[in-house]
């Protein structure tokens, strides 16, 4: 299996890349942050670290510094994959990089407009540019898979306003891209879908709450978010789901769908690294929003 994970530097992208590596894939791990230079997010994680983790998991990790807003760099990436592998089986669009650009619960007339448009470019334009240059290689062999990574399923985002207009548009748009690719890939036997992790214990999230993966339950949050945090998941959880879809001969049953990591885990009998099966979106619907009292542990 030959895969490109666009936005593999950290978080969900890294989790997916490593899970594909564990399945034996050759994974091109792309992003802007390298050991020599950080992106504007100024985080310490690098694509080289991700590539090393892919190789350690049993695959072949290849780090390629790529700014996915630059069509020339993405075209060069596509040319390299074609030259070195001659095919592409899986494309994961997980480029984001907008954490420092958006403001919680801020109306459009108060939100910095330049930051908002930069967020949209990073979250949406990058995915389209990447697909434009890599899908021609993917469709040369029947059965290709494109996975769009977002926050919230289509049904959730349809009825929930996501923090501000820029973030809301970004996450709805990426869900729609998963649907769009399902239509464009259908004549070539391909599959396109969108997937969302739950409450993710990413590197940045753990750091923000002053905990590590070893003591994450000790994080201090407000009461409502503390309950959801107890149903949180590692990036490996959604990663295992994407790897399972990629290995499934009947993967086209997912095409056009917008799914939760918990849905996929349930379908394939997967668990997170601690053996649990978190269902945070279900917990939000059935307990937090419905005013229920069920314990978070019952949704793990």
PDB file of C-alpha atoms in Angstrom:
ATOM      1  CA  UNK A   1       0.000   0.000   0.000  1.00  0.00           C
ATOM      2  CA  UNK A   2       1.322   3.425  -0.989  1.00  0.00           C
ATOM      3  CA  UNK A   3      -0.124   6.346   0.960  1.00  0.00           C
ATOM      4  CA  UNK A   4       0.270  10.093   1.277  1.00  0.00           C
ATOM      5  CA  UNK A   5      -0.803  11.664   4.544  1.00  0.00           C
ATOM      6  CA  UNK A   6      -0.960  15.398   3.929  1.00  0.00           C
ATOM      7  CA  UNK A   7      -0.590  17.086   7.279  1.00  0.00           C
ATOM      8  CA  UNK A   8       1.158  14.220   9.066  1.00  0.00           C
ATOM      9  CA  UNK A   9       3.231  16.349  11.423  1.00  0.00           C
ATOM     10  CA  UNK A  10       1.176  15.776  14.553  1.00  0.00           C
ATOM     11  CA  UNK A  11      -2.241  14.887  15.956  1.00  0.00           C
ATOM     12  CA  UNK A  12      -4.676  12.994  13.765  1.00  0.00           C
ATOM     13  CA  UNK A  13      -2.379  13.028  10.743  1.00  0.00           C
ATOM     14  CA  UNK A  14       0.429  11.427  12.699  1.00  0.00           C
ATOM     15  CA  UNK A  15      -1.950   8.846  14.182  1.00  0.00           C
ATOM     16  CA  UNK A  16      -3.209   7.869  10.730  1.00  0.00           C
ATOM     17  CA  UNK A  17       0.284   7.721   9.225  1.00  0.00           C
ATOM     18  CA  UNK A  18       1.559   5.440  11.993  1.00  0.00           C
ATOM     19  CA  UNK A  19      -1.485   3.154  11.762  1.00  0.00           C
ATOM     20  CA  UNK A  20      -0.978   2.815   8.009  1.00  0.00           C
ATOM     21  CA  UNK A  21       2.657   2.010   8.737  1.00  0.00           C
ATOM     22  CA  UNK A  22       1.577  -0.701  11.154  1.00  0.00           C
ATOM     23  CA  UNK A  23      -0.407  -2.184   8.260  1.00  0.00           C
ATOM     24  CA  UNK A  24       2.809  -2.335   6.233  1.00  0.00           C
ATOM     25  CA  UNK A  25       2.253   0.729   4.052  1.00  0.00           C
ATOM     26  CA  UNK A  26       4.801   3.059   2.562  1.00  0.00           C
ATOM     27  CA  UNK A  27       3.672   6.441   3.846  1.00  0.00           C
ATOM     28  CA  UNK A  28       4.749   9.828   2.540  1.00  0.00           C
ATOM     29  CA  UNK A  29       4.456  12.089   5.589  1.00  0.00           C
ATOM     30  CA  UNK A  30       4.052  15.688   4.470  1.00  0.00           C
ATOM     31  CA  UNK A  31       3.841  19.002   6.247  1.00  0.00           C
ATOM     32  CA  UNK A  32       5.759  22.203   6.857  1.00  0.00           C
ATOM     33  CA  UNK A  33       7.519  21.516  10.161  1.00  0.00           C
ATOM     34  CA  UNK A  34      10.921  19.852   9.906  1.00  0.00           C
ATOM     35  CA  UNK A  35      13.882  19.478  12.223  1.00  0.00           C
ATOM     36  CA  UNK A  36      15.435  22.490  10.528  1.00  0.00           C
ATOM     37  CA  UNK A  37      12.402  24.758  10.357  1.00  0.00           C
ATOM     38  CA  UNK A  38       9.064  25.106  12.114  1.00  0.00           C
ATOM     39  CA  UNK A  39       5.821  26.244  10.525  1.00  0.00           C
ATOM     40  CA  UNK A  40       3.915  29.315  11.676  1.00  0.00           C
ATOM     41  CA  UNK A  41       2.282  27.141  14.357  1.00  0.00           C
ATOM     42  CA  UNK A  42       5.693  26.998  16.063  1.00  0.00           C
ATOM     43  CA  UNK A  43       5.173  23.489  17.427  1.00  0.00           C
ATOM     44  CA  UNK A  44       8.088  21.080  18.081  1.00  0.00           C
ATOM     45  CA  UNK A  45       6.673  18.050  16.239  1.00  0.00           C
ATOM     46  CA  UNK A  46       8.196  17.314  12.824  1.00  0.00           C
ATOM     47  CA  UNK A  47       7.450  15.239   9.749  1.00  0.00           C
ATOM     48  CA  UNK A  48      10.743  13.387  10.250  1.00  0.00           C
ATOM     49  CA  UNK A  49       9.557  12.200  13.666  1.00  0.00           C
ATOM     50  CA  UNK A  50       6.330  10.954  12.108  1.00  0.00           C
ATOM     51  CA  UNK A  51       8.211   9.139   9.342  1.00  0.00           C
ATOM     52  CA  UNK A  52      10.425   7.457  11.956  1.00  0.00           C
ATOM     53  CA  UNK A  53       7.324   6.334  13.861  1.00  0.00           C
ATOM     54  CA  UNK A  54       5.825   4.911  10.664  1.00  0.00           C
ATOM     55  CA  UNK A  55       8.974   2.881  10.041  1.00  0.00           C
ATOM     56  CA  UNK A  56       9.147   1.730  13.657  1.00  0.00           C
ATOM     57  CA  UNK A  57       5.537   0.537  13.371  1.00  0.00           C
ATOM     58  CA  UNK A  58       6.464  -1.754  10.475  1.00  0.00           C
ATOM     59  CA  UNK A  59       5.995   0.403   7.399  1.00  0.00           C
ATOM     60  CA  UNK A  60       8.244   2.726   5.446  1.00  0.00           C
ATOM     61  CA  UNK A  61       8.018   6.365   6.440  1.00  0.00           C
ATOM     62  CA  UNK A  62       9.190   9.054   4.013  1.00  0.00           C
ATOM     63  CA  UNK A  63       9.204  12.683   5.152  1.00  0.00           C
ATOM     64  CA  UNK A  64       8.627  15.296   2.459  1.00  0.00           C
ATOM     65  CA  UNK A  65       8.467  18.942   3.449  1.00  0.00           C
ATOM     66  CA  UNK A  66       5.477  20.367   1.590  1.00  0.00           C
ATOM     67  CA  UNK A  67       3.491  23.565   1.862  1.00  0.00           C
ATOM     68  CA  UNK A  68       0.118  22.392   0.569  1.00  0.00           C
ATOM     69  CA  UNK A  69      -0.892  25.939  -0.316  1.00  0.00           C
ATOM     70  CA  UNK A  70       1.858  25.963  -2.942  1.00  0.00           C
ATOM     71  CA  UNK A  71       0.684  24.117  -6.082  1.00  0.00           C
ATOM     72  CA  UNK A  72       4.264  23.776  -7.300  1.00  0.00           C
ATOM     73  CA  UNK A  73       5.365  21.984  -4.142  1.00  0.00           C
ATOM     74  CA  UNK A  74       2.351  19.669  -4.263  1.00  0.00           C
ATOM     75  CA  UNK A  75       2.964  18.927  -7.939  1.00  0.00           C
ATOM     76  CA  UNK A  76       6.562  18.059  -7.060  1.00  0.00           C
ATOM     77  CA  UNK A  77       5.312  15.726  -4.323  1.00  0.00           C
ATOM     78  CA  UNK A  78       3.023  13.975  -6.809  1.00  0.00           C
ATOM     79  CA  UNK A  79       5.886  13.634  -9.273  1.00  0.00           C
ATOM     80  CA  UNK A  80       8.117  12.129  -6.600  1.00  0.00           C
ATOM     81  CA  UNK A  81       5.513   9.557  -5.580  1.00  0.00           C
ATOM     82  CA  UNK A  82       4.981   8.628  -9.229  1.00  0.00           C
ATOM     83  CA  UNK A  83       8.726   8.331  -9.862  1.00  0.00           C
ATOM     84  CA  UNK A  84       9.505   6.315  -6.731  1.00  0.00           C
ATOM     85  CA  UNK A  85       6.367   4.154  -6.432  1.00  0.00           C
ATOM     86  CA  UNK A  86       4.474   4.297  -9.715  1.00  0.00           C
ATOM     87  CA  UNK A  87       1.136   4.381  -7.931  1.00  0.00           C
ATOM     88  CA  UNK A  88      -0.892   5.872  -5.078  1.00  0.00           C
ATOM     89  CA  UNK A  89      -3.469   3.871  -3.147  1.00  0.00           C
ATOM     90  CA  UNK A  90      -4.460   6.161  -0.258  1.00  0.00           C
ATOM     91  CA  UNK A  91      -4.591   9.933   0.116  1.00  0.00           C
ATOM     92  CA  UNK A  92      -5.391  11.431   3.499  1.00  0.00           C
ATOM     93  CA  UNK A  93      -6.151  15.157   3.529  1.00  0.00           C
ATOM     94  CA  UNK A  94      -5.479  16.282   7.102  1.00  0.00           C
ATOM     95  CA  UNK A  95      -3.870  19.670   6.506  1.00  0.00           C
ATOM     96  CA  UNK A  96      -5.042  22.172   9.127  1.00  0.00           C
ATOM     97  CA  UNK A  97      -2.574  24.482  10.875  1.00  0.00           C
ATOM     98  CA  UNK A  98      -5.246  26.944  11.991  1.00  0.00           C
ATOM     99  CA  UNK A  99      -5.250  26.633  15.777  1.00  0.00           C
ATOM    100  CA  UNK A 100      -3.604  30.036  16.260  1.00  0.00           C
ATOM    101  CA  UNK A 101      -5.954  31.794  13.854  1.00  0.00           C
ATOM    102  CA  UNK A 102      -9.437  31.349  15.257  1.00  0.00           C
ATOM    103  CA  UNK A 103     -11.207  32.854  18.262  1.00  0.00           C
ATOM    104  CA  UNK A 104     -13.868  31.097  20.333  1.00  0.00           C
ATOM    105  CA  UNK A 105     -17.447  32.387  20.150  1.00  0.00           C
ATOM    106  CA  UNK A 106     -16.496  35.517  18.221  1.00  0.00           C
ATOM    107  CA  UNK A 107     -18.951  37.136  15.763  1.00  0.00           C
ATOM    108  CA  UNK A 108     -17.697  37.983  12.311  1.00  0.00           C
ATOM    109  CA  UNK A 109     -17.546  41.728  13.015  1.00  0.00           C
ATOM    110  CA  UNK A 110     -15.128  41.143  15.891  1.00  0.00           C
ATOM    111  CA  UNK A 111     -13.001  38.343  14.452  1.00  0.00           C
ATOM    112  CA  UNK A 112      -9.773  39.295  12.706  1.00  0.00           C
ATOM    113  CA  UNK A 113     -10.678  38.965   9.024  1.00  0.00           C
ATOM    114  CA  UNK A 114      -7.155  38.323   7.735  1.00  0.00           C
ATOM    115  CA  UNK A 115      -6.711  35.488  10.219  1.00  0.00           C
ATOM    116  CA  UNK A 116     -10.115  34.109   9.268  1.00  0.00           C
ATOM    117  CA  UNK A 117      -9.322  34.013   5.564  1.00  0.00           C
ATOM    118  CA  UNK A 118      -5.892  32.521   6.295  1.00  0.00           C
ATOM    119  CA  UNK A 119      -7.659  29.782   8.269  1.00  0.00           C
ATOM    120  CA  UNK A 120      -9.954  29.020   5.350  1.00  0.00           C
ATOM    121  CA  UNK A 121      -7.034  28.851   2.940  1.00  0.00           C
ATOM    122  CA  UNK A 122      -5.141  26.457   5.202  1.00  0.00           C
ATOM    123  CA  UNK A 123      -8.201  24.310   5.902  1.00  0.00           C
ATOM    124  CA  UNK A 124      -9.887  24.156   2.492  1.00  0.00           C
ATOM    125  CA  UNK A 125      -7.640  25.396  -0.311  1.00  0.00           C
ATOM    126  CA  UNK A 126      -4.863  23.032   0.763  1.00  0.00           C
ATOM    127  CA  UNK A 127      -7.165  20.027   0.459  1.00  0.00           C
ATOM    128  CA  UNK A 128      -8.296  21.011  -3.028  1.00  0.00           C
ATOM    129  CA  UNK A 129      -4.761  21.749  -4.239  1.00  0.00           C
ATOM    130  CA  UNK A 130      -3.554  18.422  -2.870  1.00  0.00           C
ATOM    131  CA  UNK A 131      -6.379  16.497  -4.493  1.00  0.00           C
ATOM    132  CA  UNK A 132      -5.875  18.313  -7.796  1.00  0.00           C
ATOM    133  CA  UNK A 133      -2.301  17.068  -8.076  1.00  0.00           C
ATOM    134  CA  UNK A 134      -2.486  13.624  -6.428  1.00  0.00           C
ATOM    135  CA  UNK A 135      -5.805  12.237  -7.627  1.00  0.00           C
ATOM    136  CA  UNK A 136      -4.571  11.816 -11.233  1.00  0.00           C
ATOM    137  CA  UNK A 137      -2.054   9.303  -9.888  1.00  0.00           C
ATOM    138  CA  UNK A 138      -4.539   7.633  -7.543  1.00  0.00           C
ATOM    139  CA  UNK A 139      -7.154   6.955 -10.236  1.00  0.00           C
ATOM    140  CA  UNK A 140      -4.671   5.109 -12.460  1.00  0.00           C
ATOM    141  CA  UNK A 141      -5.395   1.980 -10.400  1.00  0.00           C
ATOM    142  CA  UNK A 142      -8.880   0.941  -9.382  1.00  0.00           C
ATOM    143  CA  UNK A 143      -9.803   1.037  -5.710  1.00  0.00           C
ATOM    144  CA  UNK A 144      -8.102   4.224  -4.557  1.00  0.00           C
ATOM    145  CA  UNK A 145      -9.131   5.809  -1.257  1.00  0.00           C
ATOM    146  CA  UNK A 146      -9.320   9.482  -0.260  1.00  0.00           C
ATOM    147  CA  UNK A 147     -10.021  10.392   3.364  1.00  0.00           C
ATOM    148  CA  UNK A 148     -10.872  13.936   4.403  1.00  0.00           C
ATOM    149  CA  UNK A 149     -10.245  14.644   8.089  1.00  0.00           C
ATOM    150  CA  UNK A 150     -12.519  17.182   9.752  1.00  0.00           C
ATOM    151  CA  UNK A 151     -14.099  18.084  13.102  1.00  0.00           C
ATOM    152  CA  UNK A 152     -17.671  16.897  13.488  1.00  0.00           C
ATOM    153  CA  UNK A 153     -19.762  14.837  11.112  1.00  0.00           C
ATOM    154  CA  UNK A 154     -22.010  16.386   8.499  1.00  0.00           C
ATOM    155  CA  UNK A 155     -25.092  15.707  10.625  1.00  0.00           C
ATOM    156  CA  UNK A 156     -23.524  17.265  13.730  1.00  0.00           C
ATOM    157  CA  UNK A 157     -22.198  20.360  11.982  1.00  0.00           C
ATOM    158  CA  UNK A 158     -25.495  20.821  10.124  1.00  0.00           C
ATOM    159  CA  UNK A 159     -27.255  21.602  13.409  1.00  0.00           C
ATOM    160  CA  UNK A 160     -24.408  23.097  15.481  1.00  0.00           C
ATOM    161  CA  UNK A 161     -22.690  26.424  14.876  1.00  0.00           C
ATOM    162  CA  UNK A 162     -18.965  25.737  15.235  1.00  0.00           C
ATOM    163  CA  UNK A 163     -17.451  28.588  17.278  1.00  0.00           C
ATOM    164  CA  UNK A 164     -17.206  31.269  14.537  1.00  0.00           C
ATOM    165  CA  UNK A 165     -17.993  31.644  10.855  1.00  0.00           C
ATOM    166  CA  UNK A 166     -14.485  30.776   9.635  1.00  0.00           C
ATOM    167  CA  UNK A 167     -14.115  27.597  11.670  1.00  0.00           C
ATOM    168  CA  UNK A 168     -17.702  26.620  10.896  1.00  0.00           C
ATOM    169  CA  UNK A 169     -17.215  27.009   7.145  1.00  0.00           C
ATOM    170  CA  UNK A 170     -13.924  25.118   7.220  1.00  0.00           C
ATOM    171  CA  UNK A 171     -15.316  22.049   8.930  1.00  0.00           C
ATOM    172  CA  UNK A 172     -18.515  21.925   6.880  1.00  0.00           C
ATOM    173  CA  UNK A 173     -16.500  22.358   3.676  1.00  0.00           C
ATOM    174  CA  UNK A 174     -14.131  19.487   4.423  1.00  0.00           C
ATOM    175  CA  UNK A 175     -17.074  17.172   5.059  1.00  0.00           C
ATOM    176  CA  UNK A 176     -18.441  18.201   1.677  1.00  0.00           C
ATOM    177  CA  UNK A 177     -15.094  17.497   0.014  1.00  0.00           C
ATOM    178  CA  UNK A 178     -15.270  13.903   1.205  1.00  0.00           C
ATOM    179  CA  UNK A 179     -18.648  13.631  -0.506  1.00  0.00           C
ATOM    180  CA  UNK A 180     -17.352  15.367  -3.647  1.00  0.00           C
ATOM    181  CA  UNK A 181     -14.431  12.957  -4.022  1.00  0.00           C
ATOM    182  CA  UNK A 182     -16.807  10.004  -3.681  1.00  0.00           C
ATOM    183  CA  UNK A 183     -18.612  11.261  -6.793  1.00  0.00           C
ATOM    184  CA  UNK A 184     -15.469  12.084  -8.776  1.00  0.00           C
ATOM    185  CA  UNK A 185     -13.773   8.777  -7.937  1.00  0.00           C
ATOM    186  CA  UNK A 186     -16.769   6.536  -8.567  1.00  0.00           C
ATOM    187  CA  UNK A 187     -16.034   5.980 -12.295  1.00  0.00           C
ATOM    188  CA  UNK A 188     -12.572   4.761 -11.301  1.00  0.00           C
ATOM    189  CA  UNK A 189     -13.689   2.397  -8.550  1.00  0.00           C
ATOM    190  CA  UNK A 190     -12.473   4.797  -5.879  1.00  0.00           C
ATOM    191  CA  UNK A 191     -13.790   5.719  -2.458  1.00  0.00           C
ATOM    192  CA  UNK A 192     -14.063   9.148  -0.846  1.00  0.00           C
ATOM    193  CA  UNK A 193     -15.251   9.908   2.666  1.00  0.00           C
ATOM    194  CA  UNK A 194     -14.831  12.273   5.607  1.00  0.00           C
ATOM    195  CA  UNK A 195     -13.922  11.183   9.122  1.00  0.00           C
ATOM    196  CA  UNK A 196     -13.811  13.020  12.420  1.00  0.00           C
ATOM    197  CA  UNK A 197     -11.969  12.014  15.570  1.00  0.00           C
ATOM    198  CA  UNK A 198     -13.645  12.643  18.898  1.00  0.00           C
ATOM    199  CA  UNK A 199     -12.214  14.698  21.769  1.00  0.00           C
ATOM    200  CA  UNK A 200      -8.608  14.221  20.711  1.00  0.00           C
ATOM    201  CA  UNK A 201      -5.711  13.899  23.113  1.00  0.00           C
ATOM    202  CA  UNK A 202      -3.266  15.426  20.654  1.00  0.00           C
ATOM    203  CA  UNK A 203       0.158  16.698  21.613  1.00  0.00           C
ATOM    204  CA  UNK A 204      -1.129  20.269  21.775  1.00  0.00           C
ATOM    205  CA  UNK A 205      -4.243  19.336  23.761  1.00  0.00           C
ATOM    206  CA  UNK A 206      -2.284  17.416  26.374  1.00  0.00           C
ATOM    207  CA  UNK A 207       0.158  20.306  26.676  1.00  0.00           C
ATOM    208  CA  UNK A 208      -2.680  22.821  26.946  1.00  0.00           C
ATOM    209  CA  UNK A 209      -4.131  20.967  29.928  1.00  0.00           C
ATOM    210  CA  UNK A 210      -0.746  20.395  31.544  1.00  0.00           C
ATOM    211  CA  UNK A 211      -0.877  16.597  31.390  1.00  0.00           C
ATOM    212  CA  UNK A 212       0.685  13.732  29.460  1.00  0.00           C
ATOM    213  CA  UNK A 213      -0.775  10.587  27.959  1.00  0.00           C
ATOM    214  CA  UNK A 214       0.190   8.787  31.174  1.00  0.00           C
ATOM    215  CA  UNK A 215      -1.848  11.047  33.471  1.00  0.00           C
ATOM    216  CA  UNK A 216      -4.409  12.598  31.122  1.00  0.00           C
ATOM    217  CA  UNK A 217      -7.291  11.918  33.493  1.00  0.00           C
ATOM    218  CA  UNK A 218      -5.847  14.524  35.863  1.00  0.00           C
ATOM    219  CA  UNK A 219      -6.504  17.416  33.475  1.00  0.00           C
ATOM    220  CA  UNK A 220      -8.406  20.349  35.011  1.00  0.00           C
ATOM    221  CA  UNK A 221     -11.380  21.466  32.927  1.00  0.00           C
ATOM    222  CA  UNK A 222     -14.728  23.091  33.520  1.00  0.00           C
ATOM    223  CA  UNK A 223     -17.418  20.562  34.583  1.00  0.00           C
ATOM    224  CA  UNK A 224     -19.055  20.124  31.151  1.00  0.00           C
ATOM    225  CA  UNK A 225     -15.842  19.655  29.210  1.00  0.00           C
ATOM    226  CA  UNK A 226     -14.382  17.516  31.986  1.00  0.00           C
ATOM    227  CA  UNK A 227     -17.118  14.944  31.401  1.00  0.00           C
ATOM    228  CA  UNK A 228     -16.447  14.832  27.656  1.00  0.00           C
ATOM    229  CA  UNK A 229     -12.686  14.678  28.295  1.00  0.00           C
ATOM    230  CA  UNK A 230     -13.223  11.387  30.078  1.00  0.00           C
ATOM    231  CA  UNK A 231     -14.447   9.978  26.749  1.00  0.00           C
ATOM    232  CA  UNK A 232     -11.469  11.392  24.820  1.00  0.00           C
ATOM    233  CA  UNK A 233      -9.264   9.363  22.510  1.00  0.00           C
ATOM    234  CA  UNK A 234      -5.706   9.185  21.209  1.00  0.00           C
ATOM    235  CA  UNK A 235      -4.801   9.890  17.570  1.00  0.00           C
ATOM    236  CA  UNK A 236      -4.152   6.159  17.183  1.00  0.00           C
ATOM    237  CA  UNK A 237      -7.890   5.467  17.447  1.00  0.00           C
ATOM    238  CA  UNK A 238      -8.924   7.286  14.269  1.00  0.00           C
ATOM    239  CA  UNK A 239      -5.677   6.098  12.679  1.00  0.00           C
ATOM    240  CA  UNK A 240      -6.601   2.467  13.196  1.00  0.00           C
ATOM    241  CA  UNK A 241      -9.998   3.181  11.678  1.00  0.00           C
ATOM    242  CA  UNK A 242      -8.552   4.704   8.522  1.00  0.00           C
ATOM    243  CA  UNK A 243      -6.080   1.811   8.185  1.00  0.00           C
ATOM    244  CA  UNK A 244      -8.957  -0.670   8.530  1.00  0.00           C
ATOM    245  CA  UNK A 245     -10.936   1.065   5.780  1.00  0.00           C
ATOM    246  CA  UNK A 246      -7.858   1.132   3.533  1.00  0.00           C
ATOM    247  CA  UNK A 247      -7.381  -2.626   3.984  1.00  0.00           C
ATOM    248  CA  UNK A 248     -11.061  -3.475   3.479  1.00  0.00           C
ATOM    249  CA  UNK A 249     -11.863  -4.970   0.025  1.00  0.00           C
ATOM    250  CA  UNK A 250     -15.400  -3.673   0.556  1.00  0.00           C
ATOM    251  CA  UNK A 251     -14.278  -0.126   1.469  1.00  0.00           C
ATOM    252  CA  UNK A 252     -16.652   1.429  -1.046  1.00  0.00           C
ATOM    253  CA  UNK A 253     -19.498   0.919   1.440  1.00  0.00           C
ATOM    254  CA  UNK A 254     -18.064   3.965   3.235  1.00  0.00           C
ATOM    255  CA  UNK A 255     -18.000   6.129   0.125  1.00  0.00           C
ATOM    256  CA  UNK A 256     -19.728   9.482   0.402  1.00  0.00           C
ATOM    257  CA  UNK A 257     -20.210   9.159   4.127  1.00  0.00           C
ATOM    258  CA  UNK A 258     -19.216  11.437   6.981  1.00  0.00           C
ATOM    259  CA  UNK A 259     -18.314   9.199   9.912  1.00  0.00           C
ATOM    260  CA  UNK A 260     -17.008   9.309  13.482  1.00  0.00           C
ATOM    261  CA  UNK A 261     -13.930   7.440  14.626  1.00  0.00           C
ATOM    262  CA  UNK A 262     -16.211   5.525  16.988  1.00  0.00           C
ATOM    263  CA  UNK A 263     -18.436   4.376  14.096  1.00  0.00           C
ATOM    264  CA  UNK A 264     -15.471   2.892  12.272  1.00  0.00           C
ATOM    265  CA  UNK A 265     -14.030   1.307  15.414  1.00  0.00           C
ATOM    266  CA  UNK A 266     -17.345  -0.370  16.114  1.00  0.00           C
ATOM    267  CA  UNK A 267     -17.655  -1.637  12.542  1.00  0.00           C
ATOM    268  CA  UNK A 268     -14.206  -3.253  12.572  1.00  0.00           C
ATOM    269  CA  UNK A 269     -13.979  -4.236  16.242  1.00  0.00           C
ATOM    270  CA  UNK A 270     -11.144  -1.779  16.926  1.00  0.00           C
ATOM    271  CA  UNK A 271     -10.064  -0.210  20.189  1.00  0.00           C
ATOM    272  CA  UNK A 272      -7.909   2.670  21.313  1.00  0.00           C
ATOM    273  CA  UNK A 273      -4.450   1.999  22.738  1.00  0.00           C
ATOM    274  CA  UNK A 274      -5.874   1.350  26.220  1.00  0.00           C
ATOM    275  CA  UNK A 275      -8.377  -1.229  24.965  1.00  0.00           C
ATOM    276  CA  UNK A 276     -11.364   1.123  25.217  1.00  0.00           C
ATOM    277  CA  UNK A 277     -13.746   2.163  22.437  1.00  0.00           C
ATOM    278  CA  UNK A 278     -14.543   5.869  23.026  1.00  0.00           C
ATOM    279  CA  UNK A 279     -17.809   7.233  21.634  1.00  0.00           C
ATOM    280  CA  UNK A 280     -17.598  10.915  22.537  1.00  0.00           C
ATOM    281  CA  UNK A 281     -19.949  12.203  19.837  1.00  0.00           C
ATOM    282  CA  UNK A 282     -22.602   9.739  20.961  1.00  0.00           C
ATOM    283  CA  UNK A 283     -21.971  10.824  24.555  1.00  0.00           C
ATOM    284  CA  UNK A 284     -22.452  14.473  23.581  1.00  0.00           C
ATOM    285  CA  UNK A 285     -25.740  13.674  21.817  1.00  0.00           C
ATOM    286  CA  UNK A 286     -27.213  11.228  24.291  1.00  0.00           C
ATOM    287  CA  UNK A 287     -25.984  12.663  27.579  1.00  0.00           C
ATOM    288  CA  UNK A 288     -24.586  16.199  27.523  1.00  0.00           C
ATOM    289  CA  UNK A 289     -27.121  17.677  25.100  1.00  0.00           C
ATOM    290  CA  UNK A 290     -30.015  15.553  26.341  1.00  0.00           C
ATOM    291  CA  UNK A 291     -29.403  16.428  29.974  1.00  0.00           C
ATOM    292  CA  UNK A 292     -28.653  12.831  30.899  1.00  0.00           C
ATOM    293  CA  UNK A 293     -26.662  11.561  33.826  1.00  0.00           C
ATOM    294  CA  UNK A 294     -24.904   8.537  32.325  1.00  0.00           C
ATOM    295  CA  UNK A 295     -21.311   8.184  33.432  1.00  0.00           C
ATOM    296  CA  UNK A 296     -18.644   8.962  30.837  1.00  0.00           C
ATOM    297  CA  UNK A 297     -17.086   5.550  31.479  1.00  0.00           C
ATOM    298  CA  UNK A 298     -20.131   3.892  29.943  1.00  0.00           C
ATOM    299  CA  UNK A 299     -19.204   5.455  26.590  1.00  0.00           C
ATOM    300  CA  UNK A 300     -15.659   4.078  26.500  1.00  0.00           C
TER     301      UNK A 300
END
